[in-house]
Amino acid sequence: AQTVTQSQPEMSVQEAETVTLSCTYDTSESDYYLFWYKQPPSRQMILVIRQEAYKQQNATENRFSVNFQKAAKSFSLKISDSQLGDAAMYFCALLEYGNKLVFGAGTILRVKS
Amino acid sequence: DSGVTQTPKHLITATGQRVTLRCSPRSGDLSVYWYQQSLDQGLQFLIQYYNGEERAKGNILERFSAQQFPDLHSELNLSSLELGDSALYFCASSVARVSYNEQFFGPGTRLTVL
């Protein structure tokens, strides 16, 4: 069965600094998608970034980028120039061909001013 | 705003009761997914419907059921409620039945069972 592991329950970063959130996963499929979702205090699930497993190039979205290591089954999220609005719970998620998203346990990110 | 709507936003009820959560997908999306977020279980996939038909089941209890109507809105029915059913229930939608399409999440319904 597919699993997603986020080993950092909580992380802190100083405003304007860079932080990296870790995620590892397990799947027997060769083709799949990976996502990072942000859940602020409003509880809305907001897609931050996505990565297609067949693409070697790491995805980037403005201040957000990923380090996708397919062989190691690792998918970390880097947030540059951290802002107060980045404070939230971040979930790593795996989507295999088909249906369900499998989520990690989440990492709470705190941003200090 | 994802375009997915869920009602009600909050629901407080007693053990043993039955409730219905409603979801309207984004315009044009045929797939609806239900997820449960609780403190002890995290975010879990419950069930998926595509164009009115059940397509996939996850960790959904037998006391829970869902359906998708011809206008594509979906309802999640929770019966014989227990304290442990207290959670945030998300609905998500996507275009296709089976694909890698992004799922768009609604704002969730917070269920409190007293």
Short mmCIF file of C-alpha atoms in Angstrom, two decimals:
data_model
loop_
_atom_site.label_atom_id
_atom_site.label_comp_id
_atom_site.label_asym_id
_atom_site.label_seq_id
_atom_site.Cartn_x
_atom_site.Cartn_y
_atom_site.Cartn_z
CA ALA A 1 0.00 0.00 0.00
CA GLN A 2 1.10 3.52 -0.69
CA THR A 3 2.31 5.56 2.27
CA VAL A 4 3.46 9.13 2.80
CA THR A 5 5.68 10.09 5.72
CA GLN A 6 6.37 13.56 7.04
CA SER A 7 8.91 13.20 9.82
CA GLN A 8 8.82 16.81 11.02
CA PRO A 9 5.73 17.48 13.15
CA GLU A 10 6.69 21.14 13.49
CA MET A 11 9.18 23.56 11.95
CA SER A 12 10.03 27.21 12.59
CA VAL A 13 11.56 29.77 10.29
CA GLN A 14 12.46 33.41 10.62
CA GLU A 15 10.67 35.79 8.30
CA ALA A 16 12.60 36.22 5.01
CA GLU A 17 14.60 33.04 5.61
CA THR A 18 14.39 29.71 3.80
CA VAL A 19 12.91 26.51 5.18
CA THR A 20 12.67 22.97 3.83
CA LEU A 21 9.91 20.53 4.72
CA SER A 22 10.61 16.84 4.24
CA CYS A 23 8.46 14.11 2.79
CA THR A 24 9.13 10.50 1.83
CA TYR A 25 6.70 8.15 0.19
CA ASP A 26 6.31 4.59 -0.89
CA THR A 27 4.58 3.33 -4.00
CA SER A 28 4.95 0.41 -6.35
CA GLU A 29 3.85 2.49 -9.33
CA SER A 30 6.27 4.12 -11.73
CA ASP A 31 3.91 6.92 -12.67
CA TYR A 32 2.23 9.13 -10.11
CA TYR A 33 1.85 12.71 -8.95
CA LEU A 34 3.03 14.37 -5.78
CA PHE A 35 1.55 17.44 -4.19
CA TRP A 36 2.11 19.85 -1.36
CA TYR A 37 -1.05 21.30 0.16
CA LYS A 38 -1.22 24.17 2.62
CA GLN A 39 -3.87 24.30 5.31
CA PRO A 40 -4.00 27.68 7.08
CA PRO A 41 -6.07 28.26 10.25
CA SER A 42 -9.16 28.69 8.03
CA ARG A 43 -8.79 24.92 7.34
CA GLN A 44 -9.10 25.41 3.56
CA MET A 45 -6.88 22.99 1.63
CA ILE A 46 -4.81 25.01 -0.84
CA LEU A 47 -2.63 23.43 -3.49
CA VAL A 48 0.90 24.81 -3.28
CA ILE A 49 2.78 22.82 -5.88
CA ARG A 50 2.61 19.61 -7.89
CA GLN A 51 5.21 17.31 -9.40
CA GLU A 52 4.72 14.69 -12.08
CA ALA A 53 6.87 11.65 -11.41
CA TYR A 54 7.87 11.26 -15.07
CA LYS A 55 9.38 14.75 -15.10
CA GLN A 56 12.97 15.00 -13.94
CA GLN A 57 12.83 18.75 -13.58
CA ASN A 58 11.84 19.97 -10.15
CA ALA A 59 8.65 22.03 -10.02
CA THR A 60 8.74 25.66 -8.91
CA GLU A 61 5.98 28.12 -8.11
CA ASN A 62 7.29 31.55 -7.21
CA ARG A 63 8.88 31.18 -3.73
CA PHE A 64 8.02 27.48 -3.53
CA SER A 65 10.13 24.75 -5.06
CA VAL A 66 10.56 21.04 -4.61
CA ASN A 67 13.47 18.65 -4.53
CA PHE A 68 12.13 15.47 -6.11
CA GLN A 69 14.38 12.42 -5.78
CA LYS A 70 12.49 9.58 -7.46
CA ALA A 71 14.95 6.81 -6.65
CA ALA A 72 15.03 7.81 -3.01
CA LYS A 73 11.25 8.40 -2.98
CA SER A 74 11.78 11.80 -1.46
CA PHE A 75 9.83 14.98 -2.13
CA SER A 76 10.81 18.01 -0.07
CA LEU A 77 9.33 21.50 -0.23
CA LYS A 78 11.54 24.57 -0.04
CA ILE A 79 9.99 27.91 0.86
CA SER A 80 12.21 30.89 0.14
CA ASP A 81 11.84 34.38 1.59
CA SER A 82 9.32 33.09 4.15
CA GLN A 83 6.39 35.35 4.92
CA LEU A 84 4.04 35.49 7.88
CA GLY A 85 1.26 34.27 5.60
CA ASP A 86 3.15 31.04 5.00
CA ALA A 87 2.40 29.91 8.54
CA ALA A 88 0.15 26.88 8.20
CA MET A 89 0.01 23.10 8.26
CA TYR A 90 1.63 21.61 5.16
CA PHE A 91 0.64 18.23 3.81
CA CYS A 92 2.53 16.11 1.34
CA ALA A 93 0.25 13.93 -0.80
CA LEU A 94 0.62 11.12 -3.33
CA LEU A 95 -1.75 10.47 -6.20
CA GLU A 96 -1.43 7.27 -8.16
CA TYR A 97 -3.29 6.66 -11.36
CA GLY A 98 -6.86 6.47 -10.26
CA ASN A 99 -8.51 8.08 -7.40
CA LYS A 100 -7.45 8.81 -3.92
CA LEU A 101 -4.92 11.17 -2.53
CA VAL A 102 -2.81 9.68 0.25
CA PHE A 103 -1.67 12.31 2.72
CA GLY A 104 1.16 12.52 5.19
CA ALA A 105 0.54 13.50 8.80
CA GLY A 106 1.44 17.13 8.13
CA THR A 107 4.06 19.61 9.29
CA ILE A 108 3.12 22.74 11.21
CA LEU A 109 5.17 25.67 9.95
CA ARG A 110 5.60 28.66 12.24
CA VAL A 111 7.02 31.90 10.89
CA LYS A 112 8.69 34.23 13.35
CA SER A 113 8.85 37.99 12.79
CA ASP B 1 -12.19 30.08 -3.74
CA SER B 2 -11.89 26.62 -5.29
CA GLY B 3 -15.40 26.59 -6.74
CA VAL B 4 -16.39 23.60 -4.59
CA THR B 5 -19.12 24.36 -2.08
CA GLN B 6 -20.02 22.44 1.05
CA THR B 7 -22.90 22.85 3.43
CA PRO B 8 -23.28 23.21 6.30
CA LYS B 9 -20.03 24.75 7.55
CA HIS B 10 -20.59 23.49 11.06
CA LEU B 11 -22.78 20.76 12.46
CA ILE B 12 -23.26 19.86 16.11
CA THR B 13 -25.24 16.78 16.98
CA ALA B 14 -25.57 14.02 19.54
CA THR B 15 -24.40 10.44 19.57
CA GLY B 16 -26.71 8.05 17.77
CA GLN B 17 -28.00 10.69 15.39
CA ARG B 18 -27.81 10.84 11.61
CA VAL B 19 -26.56 13.77 9.52
CA THR B 20 -26.16 14.60 5.86
CA LEU B 21 -23.31 16.64 4.44
CA ARG B 22 -23.72 18.22 1.03
CA CYS B 23 -21.18 19.04 -1.67
CA SER B 24 -21.45 20.79 -5.02
CA PRO B 25 -18.45 20.25 -7.31
CA ARG B 26 -16.85 22.81 -9.55
CA SER B 27 -18.69 23.46 -12.77
CA GLY B 28 -17.69 20.78 -15.27
CA ASP B 29 -16.19 18.38 -12.73
CA LEU B 30 -17.68 14.90 -12.80
CA SER B 31 -15.73 13.30 -9.96
CA VAL B 32 -16.43 13.95 -6.30
CA TYR B 33 -14.24 12.71 -3.46
CA TRP B 34 -14.91 12.69 0.26
CA TYR B 35 -12.12 12.93 2.84
CA GLN B 36 -12.18 12.91 6.63
CA GLN B 37 -9.67 14.87 8.71
CA SER B 38 -9.48 13.92 12.37
CA LEU B 39 -6.85 14.40 15.05
CA ASP B 40 -6.07 10.72 15.44
CA GLN B 41 -6.47 9.48 11.85
CA GLY B 42 -5.23 12.49 9.91
CA LEU B 43 -6.58 13.06 6.39
CA GLN B 44 -8.20 9.94 4.97
CA PHE B 45 -9.93 9.20 1.71
CA LEU B 46 -13.44 7.91 2.19
CA ILE B 47 -15.10 7.45 -1.18
CA GLN B 48 -15.21 8.66 -4.79
CA TYR B 49 -18.12 9.08 -7.18
CA TYR B 50 -17.92 9.71 -10.88
CA ASN B 51 -20.96 10.87 -12.82
CA GLY B 52 -23.33 9.25 -10.37
CA GLU B 53 -21.48 5.97 -9.90
CA GLU B 54 -19.28 4.84 -7.04
CA ARG B 55 -15.70 4.43 -8.32
CA ALA B 56 -13.50 3.85 -5.31
CA LYS B 57 -13.81 3.21 -1.61
CA GLY B 58 -11.33 3.97 1.11
CA ASN B 59 -11.59 3.75 4.87
CA ILE B 60 -15.29 4.41 4.99
CA LEU B 61 -17.29 2.92 7.84
CA GLU B 62 -20.41 0.88 7.13
CA ARG B 63 -22.41 3.50 9.05
CA PHE B 64 -21.42 6.02 6.38
CA SER B 65 -22.79 6.16 2.87
CA ALA B 66 -22.69 8.56 -0.03
CA GLN B 67 -24.34 9.23 -3.33
CA GLN B 68 -24.00 11.53 -6.30
CA PHE B 69 -27.11 12.91 -7.92
CA PRO B 70 -27.86 13.62 -11.61
CA ASP B 71 -26.97 17.30 -11.10
CA LEU B 72 -23.58 16.01 -9.82
CA HIS B 73 -23.91 17.26 -6.28
CA SER B 74 -23.04 14.67 -3.66
CA GLU B 75 -24.20 13.87 -0.16
CA LEU B 76 -22.38 12.03 2.58
CA ASN B 77 -24.68 10.40 5.11
CA LEU B 78 -23.34 9.57 8.55
CA SER B 79 -25.55 7.51 10.86
CA SER B 80 -25.43 6.11 14.40
CA LEU B 81 -22.90 8.81 15.14
CA GLU B 82 -20.19 8.23 17.71
CA LEU B 83 -17.92 10.67 19.49
CA GLY B 84 -15.06 9.51 17.29
CA ASP B 85 -16.86 10.68 14.16
CA SER B 86 -16.17 14.27 15.14
CA ALA B 87 -13.96 15.57 12.35
CA LEU B 88 -13.63 17.92 9.42
CA TYR B 89 -15.15 16.41 6.30
CA PHE B 90 -13.86 17.64 2.97
CA CYS B 91 -15.31 17.24 -0.45
CA ALA B 92 -13.06 17.58 -3.49
CA SER B 93 -13.80 17.47 -7.19
CA SER B 94 -11.92 16.85 -10.40
CA VAL B 95 -12.68 16.63 -14.06
CA ALA B 96 -12.10 12.99 -14.82
CA ARG B 97 -12.95 9.56 -13.52
CA VAL B 98 -9.48 8.08 -13.44
CA SER B 99 -6.56 10.32 -14.01
CA TYR B 100 -3.95 12.47 -12.45
CA ASN B 101 -6.14 15.51 -12.48
CA GLU B 102 -5.79 17.91 -9.62
CA GLN B 103 -8.48 17.69 -6.96
CA PHE B 104 -10.01 20.95 -5.79
CA PHE B 105 -11.12 21.02 -2.17
CA GLY B 106 -14.17 22.62 -0.65
CA PRO B 107 -14.02 24.54 2.64
CA GLY B 108 -15.10 21.50 4.67
CA THR B 109 -17.88 20.72 7.12
CA ARG B 110 -16.89 20.55 10.75
CA LEU B 111 -18.89 17.88 12.54
CA THR B 112 -19.01 17.81 16.32
CA VAL B 113 -20.67 14.84 17.99
CA LEU B 114 -21.52 15.41 21.66
#
